[in-house]
PDB file of C-alpha atoms in Angstrom:
ATOM      1  CA  MET Z   1     -33.498   2.724 -63.115  1.00 63.00           C
ATOM      2  CA  LEU Z   2     -33.775   2.928 -59.339  1.00 69.00           C
ATOM      3  CA  ARG Z   3     -35.978   0.074 -59.169  1.00 76.00           C
ATOM      4  CA  GLN Z   4     -34.676  -2.142 -61.930  1.00 78.00           C
ATOM      5  CA  ARG Z   5     -31.451  -1.443 -60.032  1.00 75.00           C
ATOM      6  CA  ILE Z   6     -33.268  -2.893 -56.687  1.00 78.00           C
ATOM      7  CA  ILE Z   7     -34.878  -5.455 -57.961  1.00 82.00           C
ATOM      8  CA  THR Z   8     -31.889  -7.347 -59.361  1.00 81.00           C
ATOM      9  CA  ALA Z   9     -30.135  -6.521 -56.320  1.00 79.00           C
ATOM     10  CA  LEU Z  10     -32.749  -8.425 -54.694  1.00 84.00           C
ATOM     11  CA  VAL Z  11     -32.850 -11.531 -57.338  1.00 86.00           C
ATOM     12  CA  LEU Z  12     -29.287 -11.651 -56.876  1.00 86.00           C
ATOM     13  CA  VAL Z  13     -29.340 -11.528 -52.751  1.00 85.00           C
ATOM     14  CA  PHE Z  14     -32.471 -14.061 -52.707  1.00 88.00           C
ATOM     15  CA  GLY Z  15     -30.740 -16.180 -55.242  1.00 90.00           C
ATOM     16  CA  PHE Z  16     -27.594 -16.647 -53.545  1.00 90.00           C
ATOM     17  CA  ALA Z  17     -28.860 -16.620 -49.697  1.00 89.00           C
ATOM     18  CA  ALA Z  18     -31.166 -19.786 -51.494  1.00 92.00           C
ATOM     19  CA  ALA Z  19     -28.196 -21.970 -53.001  1.00 93.00           C
ATOM     20  CA  ALA Z  20     -26.102 -21.449 -49.686  1.00 91.00           C
ATOM     21  CA  LEU Z  21     -29.027 -22.543 -47.542  1.00 91.00           C
ATOM     22  CA  LEU Z  22     -30.618 -25.349 -49.596  1.00 92.00           C
ATOM     23  CA  LEU Z  23     -27.533 -26.841 -51.950  1.00 93.00           C
ATOM     24  CA  PRO Z  24     -25.338 -29.489 -50.770  1.00 91.00           C
ATOM     25  CA  PRO Z  25     -21.602 -28.081 -50.490  1.00 91.00           C
ATOM     26  CA  SER Z  26     -20.720 -29.879 -54.439  1.00 89.00           C
ATOM     27  CA  TRP Z  27     -23.504 -28.414 -55.749  1.00 92.00           C
ATOM     28  CA  PHE Z  28     -22.965 -24.751 -54.530  1.00 93.00           C
ATOM     29  CA  ALA Z  29     -19.239 -25.127 -55.363  1.00 92.00           C
ATOM     30  CA  MET Z  30     -20.613 -26.527 -59.588  1.00 92.00           C
ATOM     31  CA  LEU Z  31     -23.022 -23.074 -59.401  1.00 93.00           C
ATOM     32  CA  VAL Z  32     -20.231 -20.998 -58.094  1.00 93.00           C
ATOM     33  CA  SER Z  33     -17.730 -21.766 -60.077  1.00 92.00           C
ATOM     34  CA  ALA Z  34     -19.992 -21.116 -63.111  1.00 93.00           C
ATOM     35  CA  GLY Z  35     -19.482 -17.531 -62.586  1.00 92.00           C
ATOM     36  CA  ILE Z  36     -15.831 -18.133 -63.423  1.00 93.00           C
ATOM     37  CA  VAL Z  37     -17.393 -17.891 -66.860  1.00 94.00           C
ATOM     38  CA  PRO Z  38     -19.244 -14.288 -67.514  1.00 94.00           C
ATOM     39  CA  ALA Z  39     -16.433 -13.193 -64.408  1.00 95.00           C
ATOM     40  CA  GLY Z  40     -13.418 -13.677 -66.178  1.00 95.00           C
ATOM     41  CA  TRP Z  41     -15.619 -12.493 -70.024  1.00 96.00           C
ATOM     42  CA  GLU Z  42     -15.592  -9.281 -68.598  1.00 96.00           C
ATOM     43  CA  TRP Z  43     -11.979  -9.559 -66.974  1.00 96.00           C
ATOM     44  CA  SER Z  44     -10.441  -9.994 -70.366  1.00 96.00           C
ATOM     45  CA  ARG Z  45     -12.817  -7.006 -71.700  1.00 94.00           C
ATOM     46  CA  LEU Z  46     -10.596  -4.902 -68.976  1.00 95.00           C
ATOM     47  CA  ALA Z  47      -7.484  -6.680 -69.580  1.00 95.00           C
ATOM     48  CA  GLY Z  48      -7.797  -4.884 -73.478  1.00 93.00           C
ATOM     49  CA  LEU Z  49      -7.761  -8.702 -75.053  1.00 94.00           C
ATOM     50  CA  ARG Z  50      -9.899  -7.714 -78.483  1.00 90.00           C
ATOM     51  CA  SER Z  51     -10.004 -11.163 -80.062  1.00 94.00           C
ATOM     52  CA  ARG Z  52     -12.861 -13.182 -79.322  1.00 95.00           C
ATOM     53  CA  ALA Z  53     -10.702 -15.741 -79.257  1.00 96.00           C
ATOM     54  CA  ALA Z  54      -7.567 -14.390 -77.014  1.00 96.00           C
ATOM     55  CA  ARG Z  55     -11.060 -13.844 -74.140  1.00 96.00           C
ATOM     56  CA  ILE Z  56     -12.211 -17.531 -75.122  1.00 97.00           C
ATOM     57  CA  ALA Z  57      -8.968 -18.702 -74.149  1.00 97.00           C
ATOM     58  CA  TYR Z  58      -8.286 -16.198 -70.662  1.00 97.00           C
ATOM     59  CA  VAL Z  59     -11.700 -17.675 -69.789  1.00 96.00           C
ATOM     60  CA  LEU Z  60     -10.609 -21.167 -70.407  1.00 97.00           C
ATOM     61  CA  LEU Z  61      -7.299 -20.384 -68.507  1.00 96.00           C
ATOM     62  CA  LEU Z  62      -9.373 -19.216 -65.490  1.00 96.00           C
ATOM     63  CA  GLY Z  63     -11.926 -22.200 -65.520  1.00 95.00           C
ATOM     64  CA  VAL Z  64      -9.245 -24.678 -65.595  1.00 96.00           C
ATOM     65  CA  ALA Z  65      -7.223 -23.099 -62.938  1.00 96.00           C
ATOM     66  CA  ALA Z  66     -10.488 -22.951 -60.952  1.00 95.00           C
ATOM     67  CA  ALA Z  67     -10.793 -26.475 -60.745  1.00 93.00           C
ATOM     68  CA  LEU Z  68      -7.119 -27.382 -59.791  1.00 94.00           C
ATOM     69  CA  LEU Z  69      -7.205 -24.536 -56.981  1.00 95.00           C
ATOM     70  CA  LEU Z  70     -10.865 -26.190 -55.486  1.00 93.00           C
ATOM     71  CA  ALA Z  71      -9.102 -29.826 -55.761  1.00 91.00           C
ATOM     72  CA  ALA Z  72      -5.555 -28.400 -54.582  1.00 92.00           C
ATOM     73  CA  LEU Z  73      -8.119 -27.370 -51.627  1.00 93.00           C
ATOM     74  CA  GLY Z  74      -9.546 -30.643 -51.187  1.00 89.00           C
ATOM     75  CA  MET Z  75     -13.424 -29.561 -52.445  1.00 88.00           C
ATOM     76  CA  THR Z  76     -14.257 -31.331 -55.148  1.00 78.00           C
ATOM     77  CA  LEU Z  77     -17.203 -33.514 -55.734  1.00 71.00           C
ATOM     78  CA  ARG Z  78     -15.483 -36.733 -53.685  1.00 71.00           C
ATOM     79  CA  SER Z  79     -14.324 -34.357 -50.849  1.00 66.00           C
ATOM     80  CA  ALA Z  80     -16.665 -33.012 -48.053  1.00 69.00           C
ATOM     81  CA  VAL Z  81     -13.321 -32.185 -45.919  1.00 76.00           C
ATOM     82  CA  PRO Z  82     -11.331 -28.820 -47.286  1.00 85.00           C
ATOM     83  CA  ASN Z  83      -7.906 -27.931 -46.560  1.00 89.00           C
ATOM     84  CA  HIS Z  84      -7.928 -25.469 -44.133  1.00 90.00           C
ATOM     85  CA  ALA Z  85      -4.301 -24.526 -43.892  1.00 92.00           C
ATOM     86  CA  ALA Z  86      -4.210 -24.222 -47.466  1.00 95.00           C
ATOM     87  CA  THR Z  87      -7.121 -22.250 -48.015  1.00 95.00           C
ATOM     88  CA  MET Z  88      -5.733 -20.087 -45.065  1.00 95.00           C
ATOM     89  CA  ALA Z  89      -2.953 -19.352 -47.461  1.00 96.00           C
ATOM     90  CA  VAL Z  90      -4.053 -18.706 -50.220  1.00 97.00           C
ATOM     91  CA  CYS Z  91      -6.485 -15.793 -48.489  1.00 96.00           C
ATOM     92  CA  VAL Z  92      -3.355 -14.554 -46.899  1.00 97.00           C
ATOM     93  CA  VAL Z  93      -1.862 -14.287 -50.399  1.00 97.00           C
ATOM     94  CA  ALA Z  94      -5.019 -12.558 -51.940  1.00 97.00           C
ATOM     95  CA  LEU Z  95      -5.166 -10.193 -49.256  1.00 96.00           C
ATOM     96  CA  SER Z  96      -0.975  -9.059 -49.853  1.00 96.00           C
ATOM     97  CA  PHE Z  97      -2.737  -8.596 -53.781  1.00 97.00           C
ATOM     98  CA  TRP Z  98      -5.055  -6.096 -52.501  1.00 97.00           C
ATOM     99  CA  LEU Z  99      -3.298  -4.270 -50.626  1.00 95.00           C
ATOM    100  CA  VAL Z 100      -1.201  -3.738 -53.874  1.00 95.00           C
ATOM    101  CA  ALA Z 101      -3.962  -3.286 -55.480  1.00 96.00           C
ATOM    102  CA  LEU Z 102      -4.373  -0.102 -52.671  1.00 95.00           C
ATOM    103  CA  GLY Z 103      -1.038   1.129 -53.783  1.00 94.00           C
ATOM    104  CA  LEU Z 104      -2.474   0.800 -57.917  1.00 95.00           C
ATOM    105  CA  LEU Z 105      -5.071   3.064 -57.097  1.00 95.00           C
ATOM    106  CA  LEU Z 106      -3.445   5.448 -54.723  1.00 94.00           C
ATOM    107  CA  GLY Z 107      -0.795   6.035 -57.966  1.00 93.00           C
ATOM    108  CA  PHE Z 108      -3.443   5.979 -60.720  1.00 92.00           C
ATOM    109  CA  PRO Z 109      -3.085   7.520 -63.671  1.00 89.00           C
ATOM    110  CA  GLY Z 110       0.750   7.868 -63.279  1.00 91.00           C
ATOM    111  CA  ASN Z 111       1.752   4.692 -62.015  1.00 93.00           C
ATOM    112  CA  ARG Z 112      -0.485   2.800 -65.644  1.00 92.00           C
ATOM    113  CA  ARG Z 113       2.671   2.245 -67.617  1.00 90.00           C
ATOM    114  CA  TYR Z 114       3.927  -0.407 -65.651  1.00 92.00           C
ATOM    115  CA  TRP Z 115       0.874  -2.353 -65.619  1.00 94.00           C
ATOM    116  CA  ASP Z 116      -1.181  -1.355 -68.199  1.00 93.00           C
ATOM    117  CA  LYS Z 117      -0.383  -4.134 -70.937  1.00 94.00           C
ATOM    118  CA  PRO Z 118      -2.968  -7.359 -71.113  1.00 94.00           C
ATOM    119  CA  PRO Z 119      -1.016 -10.034 -69.162  1.00 95.00           C
ATOM    120  CA  CYS Z 120      -0.263  -7.639 -66.376  1.00 96.00           C
ATOM    121  CA  ILE Z 121      -4.076  -7.078 -65.840  1.00 96.00           C
ATOM    122  CA  GLY Z 122      -5.418 -10.749 -66.759  1.00 96.00           C
ATOM    123  CA  ALA Z 123      -2.793 -12.041 -64.290  1.00 96.00           C
ATOM    124  CA  MET Z 124      -4.419  -9.301 -61.643  1.00 96.00           C
ATOM    125  CA  GLY Z 125      -7.854 -11.227 -62.616  1.00 96.00           C
ATOM    126  CA  LEU Z 126      -6.139 -14.583 -61.120  1.00 96.00           C
ATOM    127  CA  PHE Z 127      -5.866 -12.757 -57.778  1.00 96.00           C
ATOM    128  CA  VAL Z 128      -9.365 -11.462 -57.723  1.00 96.00           C
ATOM    129  CA  LEU Z 129     -11.074 -14.426 -59.034  1.00 97.00           C
ATOM    130  CA  LEU Z 130     -10.057 -17.095 -57.902  1.00 97.00           C
ATOM    131  CA  PRO Z 131      -9.432 -16.427 -53.965  1.00 96.00           C
ATOM    132  CA  GLY Z 132     -12.857 -14.980 -54.313  1.00 96.00           C
ATOM    133  CA  LEU Z 133     -14.289 -18.257 -55.660  1.00 95.00           C
ATOM    134  CA  ALA Z 134     -12.375 -20.912 -53.061  1.00 95.00           C
ATOM    135  CA  GLY Z 135     -13.181 -18.574 -50.466  1.00 96.00           C
ATOM    136  CA  ILE Z 136     -16.905 -18.975 -51.188  1.00 96.00           C
ATOM    137  CA  VAL Z 137     -16.733 -22.689 -51.490  1.00 95.00           C
ATOM    138  CA  TRP Z 138     -14.776 -22.771 -48.371  1.00 95.00           C
ATOM    139  CA  LEU Z 139     -17.199 -21.347 -46.987  1.00 94.00           C
ATOM    140  CA  LYS Z 140     -20.607 -23.366 -47.728  1.00 94.00           C
ATOM    141  CA  TYR Z 141     -18.157 -26.861 -46.881  1.00 92.00           C
ATOM    142  CA  ALA Z 142     -16.907 -24.720 -43.329  1.00 90.00           C
ATOM    143  CA  GLY Z 143     -20.709 -24.343 -42.618  1.00 88.00           C
ATOM    144  CA  PRO Z 144     -23.169 -26.623 -44.583  1.00 88.00           C
ATOM    145  CA  GLU Z 145     -25.942 -25.163 -43.509  1.00 89.00           C
ATOM    146  CA  GLY Z 146     -25.317 -21.905 -45.244  1.00 89.00           C
ATOM    147  CA  GLN Z 147     -24.920 -20.073 -42.578  1.00 88.00           C
ATOM    148  CA  PHE Z 148     -21.256 -18.768 -43.164  1.00 91.00           C
ATOM    149  CA  ALA Z 149     -21.729 -18.196 -46.757  1.00 92.00           C
ATOM    150  CA  LEU Z 150     -25.260 -16.405 -46.373  1.00 91.00           C
ATOM    151  CA  SER Z 151     -23.418 -13.641 -43.467  1.00 91.00           C
ATOM    152  CA  LEU Z 152     -20.525 -13.020 -45.873  1.00 93.00           C
ATOM    153  CA  ILE Z 153     -23.475 -11.700 -48.629  1.00 92.00           C
ATOM    154  CA  VAL Z 154     -25.675  -9.961 -45.806  1.00 91.00           C
ATOM    155  CA  ILE Z 155     -22.474  -8.284 -44.693  1.00 93.00           C
ATOM    156  CA  VAL Z 156     -21.208  -7.297 -48.105  1.00 93.00           C
ATOM    157  CA  ALA Z 157     -24.475  -6.386 -49.228  1.00 90.00           C
ATOM    158  CA  ALA Z 158     -25.153  -4.139 -46.258  1.00 92.00           C
ATOM    159  CA  VAL Z 159     -21.875  -1.866 -47.310  1.00 92.00           C
ATOM    160  CA  ASP Z 160     -23.192  -1.493 -51.268  1.00 90.00           C
ATOM    161  CA  ILE Z 161     -26.600  -0.837 -50.075  1.00 90.00           C
ATOM    162  CA  GLY Z 162     -25.366   2.023 -46.891  1.00 91.00           C
ATOM    163  CA  ALA Z 163     -23.244   3.467 -48.877  1.00 91.00           C
ATOM    164  CA  TYR Z 164     -25.680   4.033 -52.068  1.00 87.00           C
ATOM    165  CA  PHE Z 165     -28.494   5.574 -49.879  1.00 88.00           C
ATOM    166  CA  THR Z 166     -26.047   7.136 -48.393  1.00 93.00           C
ATOM    167  CA  GLY Z 167     -24.353   8.843 -50.921  1.00 88.00           C
ATOM    168  CA  ARG Z 168     -27.560   9.675 -52.911  1.00 86.00           C
ATOM    169  CA  GLY Z 169     -28.439  11.695 -49.872  1.00 87.00           C
ATOM    170  CA  PHE Z 170     -25.766  12.738 -48.420  1.00 89.00           C
ATOM    171  CA  GLY Z 171     -22.610  12.760 -50.601  1.00 77.00           C
ATOM    172  CA  SER Z 172     -20.819  15.669 -50.928  1.00 84.00           C
ATOM    173  CA  ARG Z 173     -16.770  14.819 -50.700  1.00 91.00           C
ATOM    174  CA  GLN Z 174     -15.470  13.246 -52.990  1.00 90.00           C
ATOM    175  CA  LEU Z 175     -13.543   9.621 -52.553  1.00 90.00           C
ATOM    176  CA  ALA Z 176     -11.739   9.398 -55.491  1.00 87.00           C
ATOM    177  CA  PRO Z 177     -12.268  12.022 -58.286  1.00 87.00           C
ATOM    178  CA  ARG Z 178      -9.767  10.342 -60.688  1.00 87.00           C
ATOM    179  CA  LEU Z 179     -11.282   6.602 -60.429  1.00 89.00           C
ATOM    180  CA  SER Z 180     -15.043   7.291 -59.209  1.00 86.00           C
ATOM    181  CA  PRO Z 181     -16.685  10.855 -59.321  1.00 84.00           C
ATOM    182  CA  LYS Z 182     -19.680   9.874 -57.929  1.00 85.00           C
ATOM    183  CA  LYS Z 183     -18.146   8.203 -54.644  1.00 88.00           C
ATOM    184  CA  SER Z 184     -18.629  10.101 -51.472  1.00 92.00           C
ATOM    185  CA  TRP Z 185     -16.761   9.820 -48.048  1.00 93.00           C
ATOM    186  CA  GLU Z 186     -20.569  10.152 -46.904  1.00 94.00           C
ATOM    187  CA  GLY Z 187     -21.518   6.801 -49.045  1.00 92.00           C
ATOM    188  CA  VAL Z 188     -18.562   5.044 -47.336  1.00 94.00           C
ATOM    189  CA  TRP Z 189     -19.557   5.928 -43.977  1.00 94.00           C
ATOM    190  CA  GLY Z 190     -22.496   4.907 -44.476  1.00 94.00           C
ATOM    191  CA  GLY Z 191     -21.833   1.933 -45.704  1.00 93.00           C
ATOM    192  CA  VAL Z 192     -19.142   1.180 -42.804  1.00 94.00           C
ATOM    193  CA  ALA Z 193     -21.850   1.940 -40.551  1.00 94.00           C
ATOM    194  CA  LEU Z 194     -24.371  -0.649 -42.399  1.00 93.00           C
ATOM    195  CA  CYS Z 195     -21.753  -3.178 -42.461  1.00 92.00           C
ATOM    196  CA  VAL Z 196     -21.125  -3.021 -38.557  1.00 91.00           C
ATOM    197  CA  ALA Z 197     -24.466  -3.568 -37.796  1.00 92.00           C
ATOM    198  CA  SER Z 198     -24.821  -6.926 -39.883  1.00 91.00           C
ATOM    199  CA  ALA Z 199     -21.854  -8.183 -38.880  1.00 88.00           C
ATOM    200  CA  VAL Z 200     -23.107  -7.648 -34.544  1.00 86.00           C
ATOM    201  CA  ALA Z 201     -26.062  -9.167 -36.328  1.00 87.00           C
ATOM    202  CA  CYS Z 202     -24.540 -12.160 -37.358  1.00 84.00           C
ATOM    203  CA  ILE Z 203     -22.227 -12.256 -34.493  1.00 81.00           C
ATOM    204  CA  TRP Z 204     -25.108 -11.813 -32.298  1.00 82.00           C
ATOM    205  CA  ALA Z 205     -26.896 -15.369 -33.744  1.00 80.00           C
ATOM    206  CA  ALA Z 206     -23.138 -17.010 -33.515  1.00 73.00           C
ATOM    207  CA  HIS Z 207     -23.399 -16.302 -29.898  1.00 70.00           C
ATOM    208  CA  HIS Z 208     -26.630 -17.404 -29.762  1.00 69.00           C
ATOM    209  CA  TRP Z 209     -27.422 -19.923 -31.814  1.00 67.00           C
ATOM    210  CA  LEU Z 210     -23.735 -21.707 -31.923  1.00 64.00           C
ATOM    211  CA  ARG Z 211     -21.981 -20.667 -28.502  1.00 65.00           C
ATOM    212  CA  PRO Z 212     -21.288 -18.087 -26.211  1.00 70.00           C
ATOM    213  CA  LEU Z 213     -18.691 -15.540 -27.524  1.00 69.00           C
ATOM    214  CA  GLN Z 214     -16.479 -13.577 -25.478  1.00 72.00           C
ATOM    215  CA  GLY Z 215     -16.484  -9.686 -24.898  1.00 68.00           C
ATOM    216  CA  GLY Z 216     -12.894  -9.650 -26.612  1.00 72.00           C
ATOM    217  CA  ASP Z 217     -14.019 -12.245 -29.805  1.00 72.00           C
ATOM    218  CA  TRP Z 218     -17.149  -9.545 -30.288  1.00 77.00           C
ATOM    219  CA  LEU Z 219     -14.354  -7.210 -30.475  1.00 82.00           C
ATOM    220  CA  LEU Z 220     -12.628  -9.014 -32.710  1.00 83.00           C
ATOM    221  CA  PHE Z 221     -15.141  -9.601 -35.154  1.00 82.00           C
ATOM    222  CA  VAL Z 222     -15.880  -5.940 -35.379  1.00 86.00           C
ATOM    223  CA  ALA Z 223     -12.623  -4.844 -36.299  1.00 89.00           C
ATOM    224  CA  LEU Z 224     -13.660  -8.110 -38.865  1.00 90.00           C
ATOM    225  CA  ALA Z 225     -16.102  -5.827 -40.537  1.00 91.00           C
ATOM    226  CA  LEU Z 226     -14.735  -2.785 -40.617  1.00 93.00           C
ATOM    227  CA  ALA Z 227     -11.274  -4.755 -42.635  1.00 94.00           C
ATOM    228  CA  MET Z 228     -14.053  -6.226 -45.064  1.00 94.00           C
ATOM    229  CA  ALA Z 229     -15.846  -2.595 -45.406  1.00 94.00           C
ATOM    230  CA  ALA Z 230     -12.433  -1.172 -46.349  1.00 95.00           C
ATOM    231  CA  LEU Z 231     -11.562  -3.735 -48.888  1.00 96.00           C
ATOM    232  CA  CYS Z 232     -14.863  -3.501 -50.692  1.00 95.00           C
ATOM    233  CA  VAL Z 233     -14.083   0.061 -51.158  1.00 95.00           C
ATOM    234  CA  ILE Z 234     -10.751  -1.180 -52.271  1.00 96.00           C
ATOM    235  CA  GLY Z 235     -11.953  -3.640 -54.682  1.00 95.00           C
ATOM    236  CA  ASP Z 236     -14.741  -1.226 -56.081  1.00 94.00           C
ATOM    237  CA  LEU Z 237     -12.320   0.999 -56.979  1.00 95.00           C
ATOM    238  CA  LEU Z 238     -10.217  -1.569 -58.324  1.00 96.00           C
ATOM    239  CA  GLY Z 239     -13.130  -2.125 -60.724  1.00 94.00           C
ATOM    240  CA  SER Z 240     -13.511   1.645 -61.270  1.00 93.00           C
ATOM    241  CA  MET Z 241     -10.029   2.115 -62.198  1.00 95.00           C
ATOM    242  CA  LEU Z 242      -9.520  -0.863 -64.397  1.00 95.00           C
ATOM    243  CA  LYS Z 243     -12.891   0.720 -66.304  1.00 94.00           C
ATOM    244  CA  ARG Z 244     -11.645   4.319 -66.383  1.00 92.00           C
ATOM    245  CA  ASN Z 245      -8.279   2.734 -68.112  1.00 93.00           C
ATOM    246  CA  ARG Z 246     -10.240   1.253 -70.273  1.00 92.00           C
ATOM    247  CA  ASP Z 247     -12.657   4.285 -70.886  1.00 91.00           C
ATOM    248  CA  ILE Z 248     -15.593   2.587 -70.107  1.00 91.00           C
ATOM    249  CA  LYS Z 249     -18.623   2.715 -68.129  1.00 87.00           C
ATOM    250  CA  ASP Z 250     -19.703  -1.320 -66.905  1.00 86.00           C
ATOM    251  CA  SER Z 251     -17.524  -4.081 -66.980  1.00 88.00           C
ATOM    252  CA  GLY Z 252     -20.604  -5.698 -69.063  1.00 84.00           C
ATOM    253  CA  ASN Z 253     -24.452  -5.777 -69.375  1.00 82.00           C
ATOM    254  CA  LEU Z 254     -25.352  -9.032 -67.103  1.00 79.00           C
ATOM    255  CA  LEU Z 255     -27.503  -7.039 -64.738  1.00 75.00           C
ATOM    256  CA  PRO Z 256     -30.503  -4.992 -65.559  1.00 70.00           C
ATOM    257  CA  GLY Z 257     -29.379  -1.683 -64.230  1.00 65.00           C
ATOM    258  CA  HIS Z 258     -25.887  -3.034 -62.277  1.00 67.00           C
ATOM    259  CA  GLY Z 259     -23.840  -3.289 -65.795  1.00 77.00           C
ATOM    260  CA  GLY Z 260     -21.634  -6.617 -65.629  1.00 87.00           C
ATOM    261  CA  LEU Z 261     -21.370  -9.072 -63.192  1.00 91.00           C
ATOM    262  CA  LEU Z 262     -17.896  -7.529 -61.888  1.00 92.00           C
ATOM    263  CA  ASP Z 263     -20.133  -4.585 -61.272  1.00 89.00           C
ATOM    264  CA  ARG Z 264     -22.035  -6.242 -58.897  1.00 88.00           C
ATOM    265  CA  ILE Z 265     -18.726  -8.229 -56.519  1.00 91.00           C
ATOM    266  CA  ASP Z 266     -15.465  -6.525 -57.046  1.00 92.00           C
ATOM    267  CA  GLY Z 267     -16.509  -5.541 -53.287  1.00 93.00           C
ATOM    268  CA  LEU Z 268     -17.510  -9.539 -52.309  1.00 94.00           C
ATOM    269  CA  LEU Z 269     -14.497 -10.428 -54.021  1.00 96.00           C
ATOM    270  CA  ALA Z 270     -11.958  -8.249 -51.836  1.00 96.00           C
ATOM    271  CA  ALA Z 271     -13.911  -8.704 -48.675  1.00 96.00           C
ATOM    272  CA  THR Z 272     -14.364 -12.960 -48.935  1.00 97.00           C
ATOM    273  CA  PRO Z 273     -10.580 -13.659 -48.351  1.00 96.00           C
ATOM    274  CA  ALA Z 274     -10.878 -11.843 -44.879  1.00 96.00           C
ATOM    275  CA  PHE Z 275     -14.052 -13.310 -43.996  1.00 95.00           C
ATOM    276  CA  VAL Z 276     -12.695 -16.504 -44.253  1.00 96.00           C
ATOM    277  CA  LEU Z 277     -10.162 -15.960 -42.384  1.00 95.00           C
ATOM    278  CA  GLY Z 278     -12.329 -14.705 -39.585  1.00 91.00           C
ATOM    279  CA  ILE Z 279     -14.834 -17.624 -39.692  1.00 90.00           C
ATOM    280  CA  MET Z 280     -11.716 -19.839 -39.626  1.00 91.00           C
ATOM    281  CA  LEU Z 281     -11.028 -17.718 -36.097  1.00 86.00           C
ATOM    282  CA  LEU Z 282     -14.498 -18.073 -35.093  1.00 79.00           C
ATOM    283  CA  LEU Z 283     -13.630 -21.791 -35.890  1.00 80.00           C
ATOM    284  CA  GLU Z 284     -11.217 -21.925 -33.492  1.00 79.00           C
ATOM    285  CA  VAL Z 285     -12.867 -19.883 -30.711  1.00 69.00           C
ATOM    286  CA  LEU Z 286     -16.228 -22.347 -30.615  1.00 64.00           C
ATOM    287  CA  GLN Z 287     -13.900 -25.104 -30.259  1.00 70.00           C
ATOM    288  CA  ARG Z 288     -12.125 -24.302 -27.280  1.00 65.00           C
ATOM    289  CA  GLY Z 289     -15.018 -23.183 -25.752  1.00 59.00           C
ATOM    290  CA  PRO Z 290     -16.067 -20.068 -22.939  1.00 53.00           C
ATOM    291  CA  SER Z 291     -13.259 -19.438 -21.036  1.00 48.00           C
ATOM    292  CA  PRO Z 292     -13.637 -20.740 -17.195  1.00 45.00           C
TER     293      PRO Z 292
END
């Protein structure tokens, strides 16, 4: 199982990296948007939609909403100039949702009666999937060479890798036994450590290949890495909570060794809005240039 898990992860990471580096923004947007179909299908299961017709309707709703959102943000086949202010607003709304999600996690299972309804969980999917999609696409439009989108996947993958292997090797204190008994605090700290190391490497690359950054800028983006690591954990636990609520182990069976697509990208979806806001700040730093 471990070998299968590693092979699947490598295929996903290298496939995403190739798409981020080689495809033009419009094609990259279409490829990422296609992920709405399996992700929406799996989310409809978490929402408790039972009939095939209802699940198909939910996927169609997500697809239409995704197309409208990308169009409103200026990221279409004909437009190469995204609306940064509108994208920022979407990311702020998404971060607000993840704060609410943290409250849901802390109150589980006693708060289930407030949100355990298909319309409510279905609405959660809109706040999780759509901003994540828009943020990933924006990163490609903002950096057509793919460096921003690639940095995102490297940092998030570092959280997963650090948490998985540290947890397997040293995990003893359970992080959230009511949500996911196998997750440990040791795994969290391992993920945070590798996340920060990967973020520092990305910042070093920006410092040497884009424009020199100041010491305060480095500290700011290390703080961003810490926030991303925390959001990855929240996203992972939200997926665990919804699966436990439905008494299922995986969101699907699309990815060998990983379960469903949501099982693999839940942390990515949670961390993307924060990363997009951080890249917007980085671009502002680069535009103003080094301090005299």
